[in-house]
Amino acid sequence: MNISGILVVVASERVEAMVTQLNQMDGIDVHHIDAATGRIVITQEAETISDEVDGLKRIRALPGIILAE
């Protein structure tokens, strides 16, 4: 099992919608939300490193994502 911490940045007006969307994704837990700056800290659990990378790619492809690292 691989666990990674990811910082997600979105426009401040999209934070609530993005948190809802992230919470619906398998293996994702939202840990911190800073609505003023649009920063969301999440963890991702994945079986393999390849699955971990694929999950990050899925997050980056979500509409409204400015940054996911």
Tab-separated table of C-alpha atoms in Angstrom:
chain	number	residue	atom	x	y	z
A	1	MET	CA	0.000	0.000	0.000
A	2	ASN	CA	1.311	3.426	-0.971
A	3	ILE	CA	0.164	6.629	0.710
A	4	SER	CA	0.987	10.048	-0.683
A	5	GLY	CA	0.256	13.586	0.448
A	6	ILE	CA	-0.979	15.907	-2.285
A	7	LEU	CA	-1.481	19.669	-2.294
A	8	VAL	CA	-4.358	20.674	-4.562
A	9	VAL	CA	-4.896	24.309	-5.539
A	10	VAL	CA	-8.105	25.629	-7.084
A	11	ALA	CA	-9.734	29.041	-7.409
A	12	SER	CA	-11.156	30.035	-4.026
A	13	GLU	CA	-14.725	30.041	-5.362
A	14	ARG	CA	-14.326	26.365	-6.424
A	15	VAL	CA	-13.037	24.986	-3.115
A	16	GLU	CA	-16.336	23.607	-1.823
A	17	ALA	CA	-17.217	21.887	-5.104
A	18	MET	CA	-13.710	20.441	-5.421
A	19	VAL	CA	-13.729	19.086	-1.867
A	20	THR	CA	-17.014	17.328	-2.643
A	21	GLN	CA	-15.553	15.884	-5.834
A	22	LEU	CA	-12.338	14.748	-4.156
A	23	ASN	CA	-14.252	13.102	-1.305
A	24	GLN	CA	-16.107	10.990	-3.873
A	25	MET	CA	-12.876	9.558	-5.306
A	26	ASP	CA	-11.667	6.144	-4.108
A	27	GLY	CA	-8.604	6.241	-1.886
A	28	ILE	CA	-8.743	10.016	-1.286
A	29	ASP	CA	-9.102	11.679	2.124
A	30	VAL	CA	-9.316	15.459	2.511
A	31	HIS	CA	-7.355	16.628	5.568
A	32	HIS	CA	-7.130	20.415	5.373
A	33	ILE	CA	-8.988	23.138	3.496
A	34	ASP	CA	-7.921	26.777	3.190
A	35	ALA	CA	-10.816	28.324	1.309
A	36	ALA	CA	-9.208	31.786	1.193
A	37	THR	CA	-6.204	30.539	-0.805
A	38	GLY	CA	-7.892	27.629	-2.600
A	39	ARG	CA	-5.497	25.108	-1.052
A	40	ILE	CA	-6.659	21.604	-0.182
A	41	VAL	CA	-4.404	18.983	1.413
A	42	ILE	CA	-5.312	15.369	0.712
A	43	THR	CA	-3.863	11.912	1.093
A	44	GLN	CA	-4.174	9.216	-1.512
A	45	GLU	CA	-3.919	5.478	-0.881
A	46	ALA	CA	-3.049	3.202	-3.794
A	47	GLU	CA	-1.965	-0.413	-4.177
A	48	THR	CA	1.064	0.283	-6.401
A	49	ILE	CA	3.225	3.219	-7.400
A	50	SER	CA	1.684	3.041	-10.859
A	51	ASP	CA	-1.812	3.331	-9.333
A	52	GLU	CA	-0.555	6.236	-7.242
A	53	VAL	CA	0.705	8.099	-10.312
A	54	ASP	CA	-2.526	7.348	-12.201
A	55	GLY	CA	-4.522	8.763	-9.284
A	56	LEU	CA	-2.502	11.972	-9.330
A	57	LYS	CA	-3.096	12.254	-13.083
A	58	ARG	CA	-6.855	11.843	-12.523
A	59	ILE	CA	-6.790	14.627	-9.928
A	60	ARG	CA	-4.791	16.919	-12.212
A	61	ALA	CA	-7.323	16.325	-15.003
A	62	LEU	CA	-10.300	17.496	-12.918
A	63	PRO	CA	-11.855	20.738	-14.182
A	64	GLY	CA	-10.707	23.752	-12.180
A	65	ILE	CA	-7.459	22.288	-10.863
A	66	ILE	CA	-4.681	24.866	-10.911
A	67	LEU	CA	-2.067	22.640	-9.270
A	68	ALA	CA	-1.839	19.143	-7.823
A	69	GLU	CA	1.572	18.076	-6.529
